[in-house]
Tab-separated table of C-alpha atoms in Angstrom:
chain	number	residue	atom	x	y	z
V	1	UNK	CA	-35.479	22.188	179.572
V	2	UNK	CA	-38.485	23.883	179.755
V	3	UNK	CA	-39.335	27.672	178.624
V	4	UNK	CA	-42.154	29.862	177.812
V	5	UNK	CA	-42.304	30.600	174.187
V	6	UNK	CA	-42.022	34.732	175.541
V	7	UNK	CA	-40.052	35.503	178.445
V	8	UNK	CA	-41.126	39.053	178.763
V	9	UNK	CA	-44.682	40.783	179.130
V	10	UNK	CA	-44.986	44.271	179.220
V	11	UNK	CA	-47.913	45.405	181.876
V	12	UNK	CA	-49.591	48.740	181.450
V	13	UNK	CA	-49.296	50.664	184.865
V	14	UNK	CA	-48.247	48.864	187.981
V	15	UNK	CA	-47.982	45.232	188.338
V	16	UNK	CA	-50.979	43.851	191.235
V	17	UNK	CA	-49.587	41.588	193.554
V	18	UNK	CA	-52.102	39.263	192.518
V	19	UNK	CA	-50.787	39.062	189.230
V	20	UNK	CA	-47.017	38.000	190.915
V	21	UNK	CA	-49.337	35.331	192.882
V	22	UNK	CA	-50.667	33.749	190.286
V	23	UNK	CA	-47.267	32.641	188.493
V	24	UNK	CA	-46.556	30.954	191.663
V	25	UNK	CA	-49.909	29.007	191.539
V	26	UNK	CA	-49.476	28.125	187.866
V	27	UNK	CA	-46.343	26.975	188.196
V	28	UNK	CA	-47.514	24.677	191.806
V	29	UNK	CA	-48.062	21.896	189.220
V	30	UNK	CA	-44.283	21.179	188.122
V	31	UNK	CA	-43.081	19.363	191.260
V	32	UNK	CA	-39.522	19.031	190.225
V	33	UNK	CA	-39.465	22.764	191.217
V	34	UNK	CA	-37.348	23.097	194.559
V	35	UNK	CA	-36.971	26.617	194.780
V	36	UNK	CA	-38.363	30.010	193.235
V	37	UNK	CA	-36.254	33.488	193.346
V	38	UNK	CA	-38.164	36.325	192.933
V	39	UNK	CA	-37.152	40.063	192.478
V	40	UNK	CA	-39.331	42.881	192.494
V	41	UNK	CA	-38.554	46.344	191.964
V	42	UNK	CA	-40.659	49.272	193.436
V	43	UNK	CA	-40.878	53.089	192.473
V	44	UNK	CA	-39.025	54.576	194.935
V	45	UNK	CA	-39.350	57.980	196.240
V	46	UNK	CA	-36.097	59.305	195.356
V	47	UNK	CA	-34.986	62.964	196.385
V	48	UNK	CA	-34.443	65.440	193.252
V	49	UNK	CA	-33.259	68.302	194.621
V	50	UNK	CA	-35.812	69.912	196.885
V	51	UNK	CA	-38.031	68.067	195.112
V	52	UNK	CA	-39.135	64.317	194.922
V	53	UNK	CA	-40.139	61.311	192.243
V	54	UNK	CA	-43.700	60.810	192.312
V	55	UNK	CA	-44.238	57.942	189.958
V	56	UNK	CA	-42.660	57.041	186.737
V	57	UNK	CA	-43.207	56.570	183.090
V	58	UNK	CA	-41.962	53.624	181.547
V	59	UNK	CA	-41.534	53.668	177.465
V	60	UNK	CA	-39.575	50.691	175.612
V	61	UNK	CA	-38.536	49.660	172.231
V	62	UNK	CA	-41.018	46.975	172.212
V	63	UNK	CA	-39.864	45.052	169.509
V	64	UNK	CA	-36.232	45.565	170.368
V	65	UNK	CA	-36.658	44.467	173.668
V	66	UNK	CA	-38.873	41.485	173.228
V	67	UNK	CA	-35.647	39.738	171.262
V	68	UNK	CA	-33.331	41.687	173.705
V	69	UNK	CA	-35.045	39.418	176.328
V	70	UNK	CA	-35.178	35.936	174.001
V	71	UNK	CA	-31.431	36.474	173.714
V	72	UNK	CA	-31.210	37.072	178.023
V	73	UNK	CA	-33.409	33.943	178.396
V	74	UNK	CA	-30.613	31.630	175.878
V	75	UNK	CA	-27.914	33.240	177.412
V	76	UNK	CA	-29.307	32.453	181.570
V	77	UNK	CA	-30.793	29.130	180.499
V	78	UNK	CA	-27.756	27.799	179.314
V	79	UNK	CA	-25.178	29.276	182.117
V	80	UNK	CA	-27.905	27.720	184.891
V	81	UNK	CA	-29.181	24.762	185.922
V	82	UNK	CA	-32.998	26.320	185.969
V	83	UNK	CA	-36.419	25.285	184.711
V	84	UNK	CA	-38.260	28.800	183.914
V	85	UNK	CA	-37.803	32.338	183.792
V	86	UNK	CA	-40.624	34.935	183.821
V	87	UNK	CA	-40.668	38.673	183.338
V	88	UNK	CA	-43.037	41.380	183.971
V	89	UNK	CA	-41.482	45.021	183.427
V	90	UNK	CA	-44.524	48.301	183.692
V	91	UNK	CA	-45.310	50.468	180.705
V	92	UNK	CA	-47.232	53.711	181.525
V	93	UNK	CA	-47.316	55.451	184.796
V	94	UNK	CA	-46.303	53.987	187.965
V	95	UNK	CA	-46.571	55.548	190.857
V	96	UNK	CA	-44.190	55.371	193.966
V	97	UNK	CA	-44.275	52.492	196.565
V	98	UNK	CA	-46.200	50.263	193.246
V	99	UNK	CA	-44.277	47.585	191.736
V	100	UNK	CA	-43.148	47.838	187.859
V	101	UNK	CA	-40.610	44.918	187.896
V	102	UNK	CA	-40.980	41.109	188.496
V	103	UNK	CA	-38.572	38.658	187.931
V	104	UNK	CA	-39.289	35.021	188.865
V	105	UNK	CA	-36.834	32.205	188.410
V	106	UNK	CA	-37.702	28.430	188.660
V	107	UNK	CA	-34.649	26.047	189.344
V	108	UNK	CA	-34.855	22.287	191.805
V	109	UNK	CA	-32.149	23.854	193.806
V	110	UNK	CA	-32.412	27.431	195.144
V	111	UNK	CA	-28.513	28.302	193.769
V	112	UNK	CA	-29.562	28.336	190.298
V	113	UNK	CA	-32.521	29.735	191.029
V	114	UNK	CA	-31.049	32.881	193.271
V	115	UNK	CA	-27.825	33.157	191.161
V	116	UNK	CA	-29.993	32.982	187.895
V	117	UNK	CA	-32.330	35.608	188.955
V	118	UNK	CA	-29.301	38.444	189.950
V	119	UNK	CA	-28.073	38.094	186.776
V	120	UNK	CA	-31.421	38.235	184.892
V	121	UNK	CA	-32.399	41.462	186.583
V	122	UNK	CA	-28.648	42.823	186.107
V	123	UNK	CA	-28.711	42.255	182.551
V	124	UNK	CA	-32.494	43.592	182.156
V	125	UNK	CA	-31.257	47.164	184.096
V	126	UNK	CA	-28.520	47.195	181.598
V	127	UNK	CA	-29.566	45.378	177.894
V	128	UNK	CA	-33.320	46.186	177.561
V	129	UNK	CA	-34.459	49.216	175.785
V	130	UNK	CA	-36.531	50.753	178.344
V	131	UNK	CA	-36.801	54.045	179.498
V	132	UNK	CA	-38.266	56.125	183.047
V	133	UNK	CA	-39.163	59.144	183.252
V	134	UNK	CA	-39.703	60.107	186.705
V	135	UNK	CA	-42.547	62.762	187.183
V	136	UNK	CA	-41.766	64.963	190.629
V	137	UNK	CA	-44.062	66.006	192.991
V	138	UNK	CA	-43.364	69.659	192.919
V	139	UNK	CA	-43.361	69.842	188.931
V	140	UNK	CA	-41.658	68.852	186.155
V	141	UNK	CA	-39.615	65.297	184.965
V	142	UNK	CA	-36.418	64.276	184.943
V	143	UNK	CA	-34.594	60.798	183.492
V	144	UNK	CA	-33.951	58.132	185.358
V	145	UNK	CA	-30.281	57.011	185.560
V	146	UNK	CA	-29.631	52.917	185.988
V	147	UNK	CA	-26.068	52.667	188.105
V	148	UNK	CA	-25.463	49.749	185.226
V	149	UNK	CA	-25.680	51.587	181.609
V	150	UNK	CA	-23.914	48.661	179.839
V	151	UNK	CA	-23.889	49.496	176.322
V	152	UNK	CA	-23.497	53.046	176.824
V	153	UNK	CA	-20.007	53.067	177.998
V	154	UNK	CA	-17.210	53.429	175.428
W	1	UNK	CA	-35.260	56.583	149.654
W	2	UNK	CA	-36.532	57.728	153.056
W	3	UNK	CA	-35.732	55.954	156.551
W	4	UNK	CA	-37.725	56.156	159.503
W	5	UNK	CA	-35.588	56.796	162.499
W	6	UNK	CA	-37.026	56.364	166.005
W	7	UNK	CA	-36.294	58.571	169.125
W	8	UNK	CA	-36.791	57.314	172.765
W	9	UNK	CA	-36.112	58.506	176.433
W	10	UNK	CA	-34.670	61.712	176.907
W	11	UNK	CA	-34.416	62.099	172.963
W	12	UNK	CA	-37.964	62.529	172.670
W	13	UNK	CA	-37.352	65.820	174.944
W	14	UNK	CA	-34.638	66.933	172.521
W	15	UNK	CA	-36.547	66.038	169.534
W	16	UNK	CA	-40.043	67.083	170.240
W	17	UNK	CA	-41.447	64.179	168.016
W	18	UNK	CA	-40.853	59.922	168.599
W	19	UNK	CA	-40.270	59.812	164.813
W	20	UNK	CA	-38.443	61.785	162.307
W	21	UNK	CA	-38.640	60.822	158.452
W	22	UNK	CA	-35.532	61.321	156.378
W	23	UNK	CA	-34.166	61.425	152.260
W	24	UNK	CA	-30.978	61.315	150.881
W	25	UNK	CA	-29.040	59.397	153.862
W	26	UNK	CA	-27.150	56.479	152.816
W	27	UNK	CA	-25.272	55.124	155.631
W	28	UNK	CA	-25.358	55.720	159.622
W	29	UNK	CA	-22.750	58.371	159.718
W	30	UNK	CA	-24.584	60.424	157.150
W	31	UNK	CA	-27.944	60.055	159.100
W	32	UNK	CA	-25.894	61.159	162.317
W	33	UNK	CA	-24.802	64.175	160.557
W	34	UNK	CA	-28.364	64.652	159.223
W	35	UNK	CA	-29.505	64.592	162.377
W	36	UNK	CA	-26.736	66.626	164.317
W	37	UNK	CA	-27.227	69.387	162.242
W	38	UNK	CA	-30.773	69.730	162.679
W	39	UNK	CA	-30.734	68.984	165.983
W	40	UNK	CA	-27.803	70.357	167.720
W	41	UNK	CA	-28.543	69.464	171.148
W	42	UNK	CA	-28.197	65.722	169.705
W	43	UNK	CA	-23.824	66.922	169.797
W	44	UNK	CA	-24.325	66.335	173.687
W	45	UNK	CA	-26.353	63.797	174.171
W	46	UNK	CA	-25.513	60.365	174.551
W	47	UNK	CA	-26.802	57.290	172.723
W	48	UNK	CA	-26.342	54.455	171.114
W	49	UNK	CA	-27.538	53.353	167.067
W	50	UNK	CA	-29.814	50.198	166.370
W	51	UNK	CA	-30.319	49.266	162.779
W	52	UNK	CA	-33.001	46.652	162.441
W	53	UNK	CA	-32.904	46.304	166.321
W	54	UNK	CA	-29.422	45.603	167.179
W	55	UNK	CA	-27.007	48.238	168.372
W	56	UNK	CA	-24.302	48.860	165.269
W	57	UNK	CA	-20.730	50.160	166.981
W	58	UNK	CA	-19.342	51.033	162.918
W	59	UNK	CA	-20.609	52.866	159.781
W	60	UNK	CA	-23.590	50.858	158.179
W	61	UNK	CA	-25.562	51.393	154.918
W	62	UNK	CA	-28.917	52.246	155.521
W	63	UNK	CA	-31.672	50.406	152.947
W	64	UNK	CA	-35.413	51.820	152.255
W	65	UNK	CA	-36.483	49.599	154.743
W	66	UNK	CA	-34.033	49.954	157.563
W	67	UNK	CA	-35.415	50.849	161.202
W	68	UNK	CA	-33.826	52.706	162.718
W	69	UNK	CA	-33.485	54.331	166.040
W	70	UNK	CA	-31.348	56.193	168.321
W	71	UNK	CA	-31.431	55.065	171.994
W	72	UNK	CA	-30.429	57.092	175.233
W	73	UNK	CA	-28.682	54.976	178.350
W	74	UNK	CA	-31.416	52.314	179.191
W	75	UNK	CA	-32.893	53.105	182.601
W	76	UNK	CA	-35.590	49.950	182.933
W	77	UNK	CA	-36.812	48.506	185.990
């Protein structure tokens, strides 16, 4: 079973597609990969009253979340039959319609590798210390809410 | 002894400052109370405690060297 010694790297501002292409290429030379799952998530424009998200600001417990993650990574790696994991979340300013999440998931059969994946980026909305603060276009901020606040509900 | 105890998200709004320095609180409940009363807008807020980087659900002592930090609902991705 192979894994990258950190499953998680923080990118300042929005993550360029080219960035997403290149894991693909790297990982071209393990041919017992069958199958990739990828998720990325994109700033959308949501409505805030008459008002609407313009970008957002990602902050995170660095630290926290870098073993948050290592923890993830035991936890999917040993519920799945898969052979790497990958994350990219955005720190700093994104703005709408840019990407700010990237989740790729290596597996020889594309079950592991889909299944693996939905629950990676489930548990990443919901475990990792990370924060947005969505800028509007009008003026002013407000927090974003995740549907899936795990740890918050008592 | 003085902890250092870490703000994030929304907090920071509520707080005005990522980091607030402390004396004279022993345990996590008297740091909450610490901080509730200087802060009062912290009574309706939710959060959750780390200590050392894992979230604590019960009363723990706090050493000189403890990090700590209070952390509003997680909204990555």
């Amino acid at each position: 079973m192979k894994r990258l010694n950190k499953l998680i790297f923080f990118n300042q501002g929005a993550i360029p597609a080219t960035r997403i292409a290149d894991i693909i290429q790297h990982h071209g030379s393990d041919i017992s990969i069958g199958a990739y799952s990828i998720f990325l998530g994109q700033v959308r424009a949501d409505l805030a009253g008459n008002d609407q998200v313009s970008a957002i600001s990602y902050t995170a417990y660095e630290d926290m979340a870098l073993e948050k993650m290592e923890a993830i990574g035991d936890a999917i790696f040993e519920k799945y039959a898969i052979t790497g994991m990958e994350v990219i979340h955005s720190l700093g300013e994104v703005a709408t319609g840019e990407i700010c999440l990237c989740v790729v998931l290596t597996a020889a059969h594309r079950k592991a590798a889909m299944d693996a994946c939905s629950e990676t980026v489930e548990l990443i909305k919901s475990e990792l210390p990370i924060w947005g603060k969505e800028h509007l276009t009008k003026e002013g901020h407000q927090w974003k809410i995740n549907t899936t606040n795990g740890k918050h509900h008592t | 002894m003085e902890i250092s105890v870490f703000f994030f998200g929304q907090l920071t709004d509520i707080i005005g400052s990522r980091q607030v320095r402390l004396s004279d609180v022993s345990d996590t409940d008297a740091l909450e109370n610490t901080l509730k009363a200087r802060y009062p807008m912290l009574r309706q807020s939710k959060y959750v405690i780390a200590v050392n980087r894992k979230i604590i659900r019960e009363k723990m002592d706090l050493t000189s060297n403890a990090e700590v930090a209070l952390l509003p609902p997680f909204s990555g991705g």
